[in-house]
Amino acid sequence: MNKMTGWTGRVLHIDLTSGETTVLAPPEELYLRFIGGRGLAGSFLRPQVKLPWDHPDMPLLLFTGPLVGTAAPTSGRSTVMSRSPLTGTIADSSVGGRLGFQLKRAGWDGIIITGKAQTPSGIEIEEERIRITNASHLSGKTTSAIFNAFADGRRSVAAIGPAAENGVAFSALMVDRHHAAGRTGIGLCFAAKNLKYLTVAGSGKVRVHDRQALLAAREDILRLTAASPVLMGRHGFSCFGTGSLYDLMDSRRMMPTDNFQRTRFEQAGEMNAHAYREAYQPEKYGCMGCHIRCKKIARSGGARGVSMPEFETMSHFTALIGNIDLHLVLTANALCNDLGLDTISTAAALACYRELAGDIDLTPCLLDLVTRIGTAADDLGRALGRGAQDFARARQHEESAMVVKGLELPAYDPRGAYGMSLAYALSTRGGCHLRAYPVSHEILRKPVATDRFTYSGKARIIKIAEDQNAVVDSLSACKFIFFAAGLEEYARAYAAVTGLAATAEDLQNAGERIYYQERIMNAGNGFTAMDDDLPQRFFTEAGSGDESLPIKPLDREAFLAARAKYYRIRGLDEQGRPTPEKITELGLR
Amino acid sequence: MKELAEKYARRLIIAGLAEAPLVCGLEDEIVWNREDDRCAMLAQVIAGMHCNALICAEPAEPYRTILSFLVRKYPIAITPGDCETRTFLHDLPVSSIFSAEAILAHLHRRKSVTVAEAKSLQIVTFGTVSPEQAFVTFSSVCFSAFVLFFADYLADLRASRVTAEEQAAFARAVSLLNPPPAEPPELLRGPFTSENQVIAAMIEAGLYTVGFRLVDSYFGNISCRLDDTVYISQTGSSLDELAGCIDPCPLDGSSCAGITASSELVAHNEIYLRKASRTILHGHPPFAVILSMDCDVADCPNRGQCHVRCSLARFIRDVPIIPGEVGTGPTGLCHTLPPAITNRRGAIVWGHGLFTTGTTDFNEPFSNLLDIENMCRQEYFARIRAATDQKNKN
Ligand code: SF4
Ligand SMILES: [Zn+2]
């Protein structure tokens, strides 16, 4: 009998080859060390991580954290994890919607899926009951078709689209229609198991140690978010969605334009979140248990019910590829969601193609190109579907692939924020801003502003933030709320839920362990300092600044010096590899 | 890092918060603003946590006197009365041992610890991105201690429970107060017709607001309307360093570039839409904050929730006191402030601070800010005298 609160103490193992399911009861110590979500998933991935991504024994993991399903704010999230078909690194994505919430209420801290089904299959979890279904009739169907097929509103639904079934390396997993586990090709990991969809429904209550203390922590967190202009302000995420960053990136001259050849997009003023609001009168929508509700869904403009693009999509489907048609952004976003494509990687692959083709106008054929990628319709579609790095390399122009470790970069140009250059280079899942999220202090001034044009102090800031966000993904909460609250408040929520006398520092220590374990896994697959690097362009070409705001190329020496500092601070050797001492210190033998 | 450590050491001194602060920044090695015997022990503190900056300093007077008293009254933790500190710091833990272990036990949970040993009193704060964070916390601890101390004393006096120790601390703290700021300065004259003029005027007014100690540098805000654009200080910007920290926000909300603008942008906007103001100044002058919390309504059903629920029309002479929390939540001051300030020279937000407006430039809101704070200070001591007289009568 589970004596823990917060966790259910049960993990479900499903072997798709045999169709057998087993219930695991991980030792309490494992929970304490890895919390849940991304941390716990990582500890189940590690023993198998050297296998090829499509090996039947490679686990596909979905884990929630102790706060999921409780009154802690933004705690409806979960982590999907495996090894990335796109990058070869670990692959993980924090995903919203109701998936984690339902899984937890069904009595599971996580599920481990191994093996490979004979035919396209689905997994249906309802409380204790697990059904593996034949999904052949859904093969090739879009994600909307799957969501429509399960439109009973009760269960949470996760599905892949045709892109994954066609082998696109950056396929996404779509959840509850409007949410994506977008990055690193998690969708393809589902396809590798012949798994088309997963549904979960649960009705149990998550046990909480001290409800009053949890409500007190919740009050503190809500008050902090109310005081946050970024989250709840007039121009913040709650009103405009993440798209509210668009104007800011433009004014800071860090909007990646023409495949990062420039950093200013002249038409940005007309393509901002306000323009979308005028055109589509979007309504607010959010993940389970969230009061910020940063998602937006169109109500008019001939797009009723369609997800509004996130900031990254808004930026990459305009500036990065030279498009000035707002409606085309919305349509391309919807098409990517339907096909199950990661919008960032899709746009970035197209931007790479466009640059190599001489900056041609992609807009007339944009939707056609996206479809060709998602359906692997022809040579070009298939080539692009292997990702920008593979595409550029095959054409002997690797320098045009704007990727780190093979993962296409999101919409913040690092020449305008030096911490971001480190964050990209060092992220354990490749070119991603979310691991350390330095936008918070370099641009959004939280918890205080840092000078965005210096490396001074950044190595340690990045390390601390990576650890913190590893905790956030493990609890599991939403990174956005950390623009306002901190581990100080979330430690109190965690302590109230679990009954453990944990401090912010204890959680931060667990975060360090979780992150280091990811470095261990990547190092085991041959990743070294050579991979902790940025595309050459950032060191040789200036961005689009002017006299009052020059955007210079990054100083390579300074970048390498900061990276070396980071290695020392993190306890890695000069090649960025884990050291035996640190492994022992963190109890990761 | 060394530069930042030195910068914030200087700022602590200029702001009258500390006289000989120790500030460190940390990347792959620790750098201090100066050498000191305590560095070795503090290095252990740093080694025991994930931070990149630390401040340890004895607060300057009158904060030292005030905190020395408060730590004896509240030996576990001081709970601030003002809203902003309570929102961001929750409470201010107290320790009686100046050791790495004792300090760490508190800093693992909170952003500050006040350590009071026999003869010494130190505030220790830290940051995870910059010494600035540690500075902001340090300054908030001093501000909220000040507010709590004077508010407590008035309440204790009325309830006839002032101890000899409290009386002595009060007398000493009062004797150490800076004299009330005198005449307001001559600020740039409006009406302003260009962005450059607006920005110059804002930078100047911000500088004086901090210089006159009408705000602890980080928590005020300031704005100016030019045509249909509101220029406003950015969130978390220091009012005495506004260059490069002013966001232009179209009144109609057609750009989100102001996402970094002060959390009070909505309130400012709403004021501009209701009244012919051109400038708004918001500071946290201590006596206005203290008086806003001084309410003697017996058995009020909203007691304990005054900062969001108070429904009484309260005034300090002509200046209304209103409830409202920072930001735009359902109980946010963006709902209460604009109607309250419409026909007034200023309004005080309960336990938080003072807003003033002007029709052409910053001369009017600045002198209003100063006047109202001086008036509140006089009123505070008038209430002290009244309570003392009452006590003597009984
Ligand atoms: S802020 Fe947005 S992404 Fe985060 S939990 Fe809320 S709705 Fe989901
Ligand atoms: Zn304020």
mmCIF file of N, CA and C in Angstrom, chain A residues 220 223-224 226-227 229-230 232-237 240 244-245 247-248 252 272-274 441 443-450 455-461 463-464 467 488-489 492 501-505 508-509 512 565 568-569, chain B residues 1 26-28 48-52 83 86-90 108-111 128-130 132-133 136 234-238 245 247 249-263 265-266 269 307 325-329:
data_model
loop_
_atom_site.group_PDB
_atom_site.id
_atom_site.type_symbol
_atom_site.label_atom_id
_atom_site.label_comp_id
_atom_site.label_asym_id
_atom_site.label_seq_id
_atom_site.Cartn_x
_atom_site.Cartn_y
_atom_site.Cartn_z
ATOM 1 N N ASP A 220 -0.028 32.404 -2.382
ATOM 2 C CA ASP A 220 1.204 33.174 -2.611
ATOM 3 C C ASP A 220 1.573 33.177 -4.089
ATOM 4 N N ARG A 223 -0.824 35.374 -6.109
ATOM 5 C CA ARG A 223 -0.583 36.799 -5.917
ATOM 6 C C ARG A 223 0.625 37.251 -6.736
ATOM 7 N N LEU A 224 1.640 36.406 -6.786
ATOM 8 C CA LEU A 224 2.810 36.754 -7.587
ATOM 9 C C LEU A 224 2.473 36.813 -9.074
ATOM 10 N N ALA A 226 -0.408 37.543 -10.363
ATOM 11 C CA ALA A 226 -1.228 38.734 -10.611
ATOM 12 C C ALA A 226 -0.357 39.972 -10.740
ATOM 13 N N ALA A 227 0.789 39.963 -10.050
ATOM 14 C CA ALA A 227 1.682 41.118 -10.094
ATOM 15 C C ALA A 227 2.641 41.059 -11.280
ATOM 16 N N PRO A 229 3.567 41.497 -15.043
ATOM 17 C CA PRO A 229 3.096 42.039 -16.316
ATOM 18 C C PRO A 229 3.195 41.014 -17.444
ATOM 19 N N VAL A 230 4.227 40.186 -17.418
ATOM 20 C CA VAL A 230 4.413 39.234 -18.516
ATOM 21 C C VAL A 230 3.263 38.215 -18.554
ATOM 22 N N MET A 232 0.116 38.287 -16.503
ATOM 23 C CA MET A 232 -1.260 38.745 -16.371
ATOM 24 C C MET A 232 -1.460 40.200 -16.787
ATOM 25 N N GLY A 233 -0.419 40.854 -17.238
ATOM 26 C CA GLY A 233 -0.530 42.268 -17.617
ATOM 27 C C GLY A 233 -1.320 42.459 -18.902
ATOM 28 N N ARG A 234 -1.504 43.693 -19.232
ATOM 29 C CA ARG A 234 -2.314 44.062 -20.384
ATOM 30 C C ARG A 234 -1.774 43.462 -21.687
ATOM 31 N N HIS A 235 -0.460 43.330 -21.769
ATOM 32 C CA HIS A 235 0.138 42.771 -22.984
ATOM 33 C C HIS A 235 0.676 41.375 -22.739
ATOM 34 N N GLY A 236 0.288 40.783 -21.639
ATOM 35 C CA GLY A 236 0.921 39.535 -21.238
ATOM 36 C C GLY A 236 0.328 38.288 -21.871
ATOM 37 N N PHE A 237 0.850 37.147 -21.446
ATOM 38 C CA PHE A 237 0.479 35.850 -22.021
ATOM 39 C C PHE A 237 -1.007 35.545 -21.843
ATOM 40 N N PHE A 240 -2.792 37.797 -24.534
ATOM 41 C CA PHE A 240 -2.420 37.635 -25.939
ATOM 42 C C PHE A 240 -1.777 36.298 -26.277
ATOM 43 N N SER A 244 2.541 37.496 -27.503
ATOM 44 C CA SER A 244 2.845 38.848 -27.036
ATOM 45 C C SER A 244 4.351 39.118 -27.044
ATOM 46 N N LEU A 245 5.161 38.078 -27.228
ATOM 47 C CA LEU A 245 6.609 38.292 -27.309
ATOM 48 C C LEU A 245 7.045 38.830 -28.675
ATOM 49 N N ASP A 247 6.275 41.458 -30.675
ATOM 50 C CA ASP A 247 6.700 42.858 -30.804
ATOM 51 C C ASP A 247 8.031 43.098 -30.097
ATOM 52 N N LEU A 248 8.184 42.432 -28.969
ATOM 53 C CA LEU A 248 9.382 42.625 -28.177
ATOM 54 C C LEU A 248 10.625 42.129 -28.927
ATOM 55 N N ARG A 252 13.722 44.402 -29.978
ATOM 56 C CA ARG A 252 15.067 44.100 -29.486
ATOM 57 C C ARG A 252 15.998 43.635 -30.613
ATOM 58 N N ASN A 272 1.705 41.163 -35.628
ATOM 59 C CA ASN A 272 1.832 40.894 -34.195
ATOM 60 C C ASN A 272 0.559 40.294 -33.587
ATOM 61 N N ALA A 273 0.630 40.043 -32.304
ATOM 62 C CA ALA A 273 -0.500 39.386 -31.617
ATOM 63 C C ALA A 273 -1.769 40.231 -31.718
ATOM 64 N N HIS A 274 -1.576 41.532 -31.704
ATOM 65 C CA HIS A 274 -2.724 42.419 -31.821
ATOM 66 C C HIS A 274 -3.430 42.214 -33.168
ATOM 67 N N HIS A 441 15.397 36.797 -17.870
ATOM 68 C CA HIS A 441 16.115 37.967 -17.328
ATOM 69 C C HIS A 441 16.740 38.828 -18.404
ATOM 70 N N ILE A 443 15.562 39.525 -21.365
ATOM 71 C CA ILE A 443 14.565 40.312 -22.095
ATOM 72 C C ILE A 443 13.400 40.731 -21.204
ATOM 73 N N LEU A 444 12.882 39.801 -20.425
ATOM 74 C CA LEU A 444 11.657 40.103 -19.669
ATOM 75 C C LEU A 444 11.920 40.650 -18.259
ATOM 76 N N ARG A 445 13.207 40.797 -17.901
ATOM 77 C CA ARG A 445 13.581 41.481 -16.659
ATOM 78 C C ARG A 445 13.176 40.725 -15.395
ATOM 79 N N LYS A 446 13.049 39.406 -15.450
ATOM 80 C CA LYS A 446 12.666 38.638 -14.273
ATOM 81 C C LYS A 446 13.673 37.549 -13.950
ATOM 82 N N PRO A 447 14.059 37.365 -12.695
ATOM 83 C CA PRO A 447 13.635 38.124 -11.513
ATOM 84 C C PRO A 447 14.187 39.544 -11.494
ATOM 85 N N VAL A 448 15.342 39.776 -12.097
ATOM 86 C CA VAL A 448 15.790 41.138 -12.377
ATOM 87 C C VAL A 448 16.424 41.099 -13.758
ATOM 88 N N ALA A 449 16.670 42.267 -14.316
ATOM 89 C CA ALA A 449 17.237 42.306 -15.663
ATOM 90 C C ALA A 449 18.729 42.018 -15.623
ATOM 91 N N THR A 450 19.234 41.296 -16.650
ATOM 92 C CA THR A 450 20.686 41.190 -16.823
ATOM 93 C C THR A 450 21.047 41.834 -18.163
ATOM 94 N N TYR A 455 28.672 38.151 -21.608
ATOM 95 C CA TYR A 455 28.746 36.780 -21.093
ATOM 96 C C TYR A 455 29.028 36.764 -19.596
ATOM 97 N N SER A 456 29.336 37.938 -19.071
ATOM 98 C CA SER A 456 29.709 37.992 -17.662
ATOM 99 C C SER A 456 28.582 37.463 -16.774
ATOM 100 N N GLY A 457 28.891 36.475 -15.968
ATOM 101 C CA GLY A 457 27.911 35.918 -15.038
ATOM 102 C C GLY A 457 26.998 34.873 -15.652
ATOM 103 N N LYS A 458 26.975 34.780 -16.980
ATOM 104 C CA LYS A 458 25.934 33.970 -17.622
ATOM 105 C C LYS A 458 26.122 32.459 -17.417
ATOM 106 N N ALA A 459 27.364 32.000 -17.366
ATOM 107 C CA ALA A 459 27.579 30.550 -17.273
ATOM 108 C C ALA A 459 26.869 29.979 -16.044
ATOM 109 N N ARG A 460 27.024 30.667 -14.917
ATOM 110 C CA ARG A 460 26.387 30.151 -13.700
ATOM 111 C C ARG A 460 24.875 30.342 -13.748
ATOM 112 N N ILE A 461 24.449 31.469 -14.291
ATOM 113 C CA ILE A 461 23.003 31.707 -14.394
ATOM 114 C C ILE A 461 22.342 30.582 -15.203
ATOM 115 N N LYS A 463 23.412 27.550 -15.721
ATOM 116 C CA LYS A 463 23.445 26.280 -14.982
ATOM 117 C C LYS A 463 22.328 26.243 -13.927
ATOM 118 N N ILE A 464 22.196 27.320 -13.172
ATOM 119 C CA ILE A 464 21.174 27.350 -12.120
ATOM 120 C C ILE A 464 19.781 27.237 -12.740
ATOM 121 N N ASP A 467 18.884 23.738 -13.928
ATOM 122 C CA ASP A 467 18.508 22.882 -12.801
ATOM 123 C C ASP A 467 17.082 23.206 -12.351
ATOM 124 N N GLU A 488 11.051 28.796 -4.311
ATOM 125 C CA GLU A 488 10.719 29.113 -2.920
ATOM 126 C C GLU A 488 9.239 28.806 -2.654
ATOM 127 N N GLU A 489 8.387 29.267 -3.548
ATOM 128 C CA GLU A 489 6.950 29.041 -3.364
ATOM 129 C C GLU A 489 6.578 27.606 -3.746
ATOM 130 N N ARG A 492 7.166 24.965 -1.173
ATOM 131 C CA ARG A 492 6.134 24.881 -0.143
ATOM 132 C C ARG A 492 4.935 24.083 -0.647
ATOM 133 N N ALA A 501 9.758 17.521 4.215
ATOM 134 C CA ALA A 501 10.221 18.852 4.611
ATOM 135 C C ALA A 501 11.247 19.376 3.602
ATOM 136 N N ALA A 502 10.837 19.533 2.378
ATOM 137 C CA ALA A 502 11.797 19.913 1.347
ATOM 138 C C ALA A 502 11.852 21.428 1.193
ATOM 139 N N THR A 503 13.069 21.945 0.989
ATOM 140 C CA THR A 503 13.246 23.374 0.745
ATOM 141 C C THR A 503 13.497 23.607 -0.741
ATOM 142 N N ALA A 504 13.498 24.881 -1.117
ATOM 143 C CA ALA A 504 13.833 25.237 -2.499
ATOM 144 C C ALA A 504 15.187 24.643 -2.876
ATOM 145 N N GLU A 505 16.102 24.701 -1.921
ATOM 146 C CA GLU A 505 17.448 24.204 -2.196
ATOM 147 C C GLU A 505 17.446 22.685 -2.430
ATOM 148 N N GLN A 508 16.321 22.228 -5.860
ATOM 149 C CA GLN A 508 17.382 22.648 -6.775
ATOM 150 C C GLN A 508 18.456 21.550 -6.876
ATOM 151 N N ASN A 509 18.757 20.913 -5.771
ATOM 152 C CA ASN A 509 19.718 19.813 -5.805
ATOM 153 C C ASN A 509 19.210 18.648 -6.643
ATOM 154 N N GLU A 512 19.677 19.522 -10.212
ATOM 155 C CA GLU A 512 21.055 19.333 -10.666
ATOM 156 C C GLU A 512 21.294 17.863 -11.024
ATOM 157 N N LYS A 565 33.702 27.910 -18.577
ATOM 158 C CA LYS A 565 33.279 28.200 -17.199
ATOM 159 C C LYS A 565 32.080 27.333 -16.832
ATOM 160 N N ARG A 568 33.076 23.927 -15.883
ATOM 161 C CA ARG A 568 33.662 23.862 -14.533
ATOM 162 C C ARG A 568 32.565 23.949 -13.478
ATOM 163 N N ILE A 569 31.634 24.862 -13.677
ATOM 164 C CA ILE A 569 30.573 25.056 -12.683
ATOM 165 C C ILE A 569 29.692 23.811 -12.591
ATOM 166 N N MET B 1 31.677 40.683 -13.133
ATOM 167 C CA MET B 1 31.072 40.364 -11.832
ATOM 168 C C MET B 1 31.573 41.281 -10.735
ATOM 169 N N LEU B 26 29.464 35.739 -8.249
ATOM 170 C CA LEU B 26 30.057 34.417 -8.361
ATOM 171 C C LEU B 26 29.795 33.880 -9.755
ATOM 172 N N GLU B 27 30.903 33.485 -10.403
ATOM 173 C CA GLU B 27 30.692 32.749 -11.641
ATOM 174 C C GLU B 27 31.406 31.423 -11.476
ATOM 175 N N ASP B 28 32.634 31.280 -12.017
ATOM 176 C CA ASP B 28 33.346 30.056 -11.646
ATOM 177 C C ASP B 28 34.224 30.303 -10.417
ATOM 178 N N GLY B 48 27.086 26.313 -0.167
ATOM 179 C CA GLY B 48 25.974 25.456 0.232
ATOM 180 C C GLY B 48 24.673 25.762 -0.467
ATOM 181 N N MET B 49 24.719 26.619 -1.485
ATOM 182 C CA MET B 49 23.460 26.903 -2.183
ATOM 183 C C MET B 49 23.714 27.235 -3.649
ATOM 184 N N HIS B 50 22.645 27.265 -4.416
ATOM 185 C CA HIS B 50 22.756 27.598 -5.830
ATOM 186 C C HIS B 50 22.464 29.079 -5.995
ATOM 187 N N CYS B 51 23.514 29.884 -5.997
ATOM 188 C CA CYS B 51 23.286 31.319 -6.159
ATOM 189 C C CYS B 51 24.470 31.909 -6.905
ATOM 190 N N ASN B 52 24.343 33.115 -7.357
ATOM 191 C CA ASN B 52 25.505 33.748 -7.973
ATOM 192 C C ASN B 52 25.805 35.120 -7.382
ATOM 193 N N CYS B 83 2.109 45.463 1.657
ATOM 194 C CA CYS B 83 1.682 44.388 0.748
ATOM 195 C C CYS B 83 2.770 43.918 -0.203
ATOM 196 N N ARG B 86 5.183 41.663 1.365
ATOM 197 C CA ARG B 86 4.558 40.391 1.701
ATOM 198 C C ARG B 86 4.356 39.523 0.457
ATOM 199 N N THR B 87 4.024 40.176 -0.653
ATOM 200 C CA THR B 87 3.864 39.426 -1.900
ATOM 201 C C THR B 87 5.177 38.786 -2.338
ATOM 202 N N PHE B 88 6.260 39.554 -2.288
ATOM 203 C CA PHE B 88 7.507 39.060 -2.879
ATOM 204 C C PHE B 88 8.398 38.298 -1.898
ATOM 205 N N LEU B 89 8.373 38.699 -0.617
ATOM 206 C CA LEU B 89 9.272 38.037 0.339
ATOM 207 C C LEU B 89 8.539 37.157 1.349
ATOM 208 N N HIS B 90 7.224 37.259 1.426
ATOM 209 C CA HIS B 90 6.404 36.481 2.356
ATOM 210 C C HIS B 90 6.701 36.833 3.815
ATOM 211 N N HIS B 108 17.863 28.600 2.371
ATOM 212 C CA HIS B 108 17.332 27.502 1.561
ATOM 213 C C HIS B 108 15.826 27.640 1.376
ATOM 214 N N ARG B 109 15.205 28.463 2.214
ATOM 215 C CA ARG B 109 13.744 28.631 2.135
ATOM 216 C C ARG B 109 13.318 30.014 1.708
ATOM 217 N N ARG B 110 14.097 31.018 2.077
ATOM 218 C CA ARG B 110 13.688 32.406 1.858
ATOM 219 C C ARG B 110 14.809 33.221 1.228
ATOM 220 N N LYS B 111 14.440 34.431 0.775
ATOM 221 C CA LYS B 111 15.412 35.263 0.061
ATOM 222 C C LYS B 111 16.313 36.071 0.995
ATOM 223 N N THR B 128 20.079 34.776 -7.740
ATOM 224 C CA THR B 128 20.440 33.664 -8.629
ATOM 225 C C THR B 128 20.831 34.155 -10.015
ATOM 226 N N VAL B 129 20.566 35.411 -10.317
ATOM 227 C CA VAL B 129 21.040 35.928 -11.601
ATOM 228 C C VAL B 129 21.956 37.138 -11.457
ATOM 229 N N SER B 130 21.839 37.880 -10.349
ATOM 230 C CA SER B 130 22.677 39.075 -10.265
ATOM 231 C C SER B 130 22.681 39.652 -8.846
ATOM 232 N N GLU B 132 22.052 42.463 -8.180
ATOM 233 C CA GLU B 132 20.911 43.377 -8.125
ATOM 234 C C GLU B 132 19.745 42.749 -7.353
ATOM 235 N N GLN B 133 19.538 41.455 -7.600
ATOM 236 C CA GLN B 133 18.460 40.738 -6.907
ATOM 237 C C GLN B 133 18.672 40.788 -5.384
ATOM 238 N N VAL B 136 17.854 44.289 -4.187
ATOM 239 C CA VAL B 136 16.417 44.568 -4.110
ATOM 240 C C VAL B 136 15.846 43.951 -2.836
ATOM 241 N N GLN B 234 9.963 50.450 -17.146
ATOM 242 C CA GLN B 234 9.833 48.991 -17.268
ATOM 243 C C GLN B 234 9.694 48.332 -15.906
ATOM 244 N N THR B 235 9.156 47.141 -15.925
ATOM 245 C CA THR B 235 8.992 46.396 -14.675
ATOM 246 C C THR B 235 10.368 46.183 -14.026
ATOM 247 N N GLY B 236 10.406 46.328 -12.722
ATOM 248 C CA GLY B 236 11.659 46.110 -12.007
ATOM 249 C C GLY B 236 12.766 47.073 -12.384
ATOM 250 N N SER B 237 12.422 48.213 -12.992
ATOM 251 C CA SER B 237 13.505 49.138 -13.312
ATOM 252 C C SER B 237 13.744 50.027 -12.103
ATOM 253 N N SER B 238 14.971 50.475 -12.003
ATOM 254 C CA SER B 238 15.332 51.322 -10.887
ATOM 255 C C SER B 238 15.042 52.757 -11.306
ATOM 256 N N CYS B 245 15.239 52.141 -20.122
ATOM 257 C CA CYS B 245 14.250 51.293 -19.435
ATOM 258 C C CYS B 245 12.864 51.925 -19.487
ATOM 259 N N ASP B 247 9.351 52.058 -21.804
ATOM 260 C CA ASP B 247 8.640 51.424 -22.913
ATOM 261 C C ASP B 247 7.551 52.353 -23.445
ATOM 262 N N CYS B 249 4.066 52.616 -25.028
ATOM 263 C CA CYS B 249 2.930 51.707 -25.205
ATOM 264 C C CYS B 249 1.751 52.463 -25.793
ATOM 265 N N PRO B 250 1.320 52.084 -26.983
ATOM 266 C CA PRO B 250 0.158 52.769 -27.560
ATOM 267 C C PRO B 250 -1.068 52.596 -26.660
ATOM 268 N N LEU B 251 -1.783 53.686 -26.439
ATOM 269 C CA LEU B 251 -2.961 53.641 -25.556
ATOM 270 C C LEU B 251 -3.996 52.632 -26.015
ATOM 271 N N ASP B 252 -4.069 52.414 -27.336
ATOM 272 C CA ASP B 252 -5.088 51.489 -27.848
ATOM 273 C C ASP B 252 -4.626 50.038 -27.778
ATOM 274 N N GLY B 253 -3.441 49.804 -27.235
ATOM 275 C CA GLY B 253 -2.976 48.428 -27.046
ATOM 276 C C GLY B 253 -2.586 47.723 -28.342
ATOM 277 N N SER B 254 -2.245 48.477 -29.392
ATOM 278 C CA SER B 254 -2.000 47.819 -30.686
ATOM 279 C C SER B 254 -0.614 47.195 -30.786
ATOM 280 N N SER B 255 0.216 47.350 -29.776
ATOM 281 C CA SER B 255 1.502 46.658 -29.775
ATOM 282 C C SER B 255 1.731 46.067 -28.395
ATOM 283 N N CYS B 256 2.363 44.905 -28.373
ATOM 284 C CA CYS B 256 2.649 44.271 -27.090
ATOM 285 C C CYS B 256 4.067 44.569 -26.634
ATOM 286 N N ALA B 257 4.741 45.513 -27.304
ATOM 287 C CA ALA B 257 6.128 45.788 -26.925
ATOM 288 C C ALA B 257 6.209 46.171 -25.454
ATOM 289 N N GLY B 258 5.085 46.612 -24.916
ATOM 290 C CA GLY B 258 5.057 46.989 -23.507
ATOM 291 C C GLY B 258 4.885 45.817 -22.567
ATOM 292 N N ILE B 259 5.114 44.610 -23.029
ATOM 293 C CA ILE B 259 5.001 43.445 -22.137
ATOM 294 C C ILE B 259 6.018 43.548 -20.997
ATOM 295 N N THR B 260 7.094 44.325 -21.220
ATOM 296 C CA THR B 260 8.071 44.508 -20.150
ATOM 297 C C THR B 260 7.762 45.739 -19.306
ATOM 298 N N ALA B 261 6.666 46.425 -19.627
ATOM 299 C CA ALA B 261 6.333 47.640 -18.884
ATOM 300 C C ALA B 261 5.910 47.293 -17.467
ATOM 301 N N SER B 262 5.939 48.292 -16.624
ATOM 302 C CA SER B 262 5.524 48.139 -15.231
ATOM 303 C C SER B 262 4.205 47.395 -15.110
ATOM 304 N N SER B 263 4.093 46.644 -14.000
ATOM 305 C CA SER B 263 2.857 45.899 -13.773
ATOM 306 C C SER B 263 1.666 46.837 -13.589
ATOM 307 N N LEU B 265 0.908 49.284 -15.616
ATOM 308 C CA LEU B 265 0.553 49.929 -16.879
ATOM 309 C C LEU B 265 -0.958 50.083 -17.053
ATOM 310 N N VAL B 266 -1.705 49.054 -16.712
ATOM 311 C CA VAL B 266 -3.154 49.111 -16.915
ATOM 312 C C VAL B 266 -3.752 50.254 -16.095
ATOM 313 N N ASN B 269 -2.810 53.571 -17.711
ATOM 314 C CA ASN B 269 -3.610 53.769 -18.927
ATOM 315 C C ASN B 269 -5.004 54.262 -18.605
ATOM 316 N N HIS B 307 -6.304 45.164 2.528
ATOM 317 C CA HIS B 307 -5.638 45.559 1.285
ATOM 318 C C HIS B 307 -6.437 45.189 0.046
ATOM 319 N N GLU B 325 -4.506 45.302 -5.013
ATOM 320 C CA GLU B 325 -3.220 44.599 -5.051
ATOM 321 C C GLU B 325 -2.434 45.003 -6.282
ATOM 322 N N VAL B 326 -1.129 44.718 -6.254
ATOM 323 C CA VAL B 326 -0.287 44.980 -7.411
ATOM 324 C C VAL B 326 -0.855 44.225 -8.609
ATOM 325 N N GLY B 327 -0.884 44.875 -9.766
ATOM 326 C CA GLY B 327 -1.231 44.158 -10.985
ATOM 327 C C GLY B 327 -2.703 44.167 -11.312
ATOM 328 N N THR B 328 -3.082 43.144 -12.095
ATOM 329 C CA THR B 328 -4.375 43.200 -12.769
ATOM 330 C C THR B 328 -5.339 42.106 -12.344
ATOM 331 N N GLY B 329 -5.065 41.477 -11.202
ATOM 332 C CA GLY B 329 -5.994 40.442 -10.746
ATOM 333 C C GLY B 329 -7.349 41.046 -10.437
#
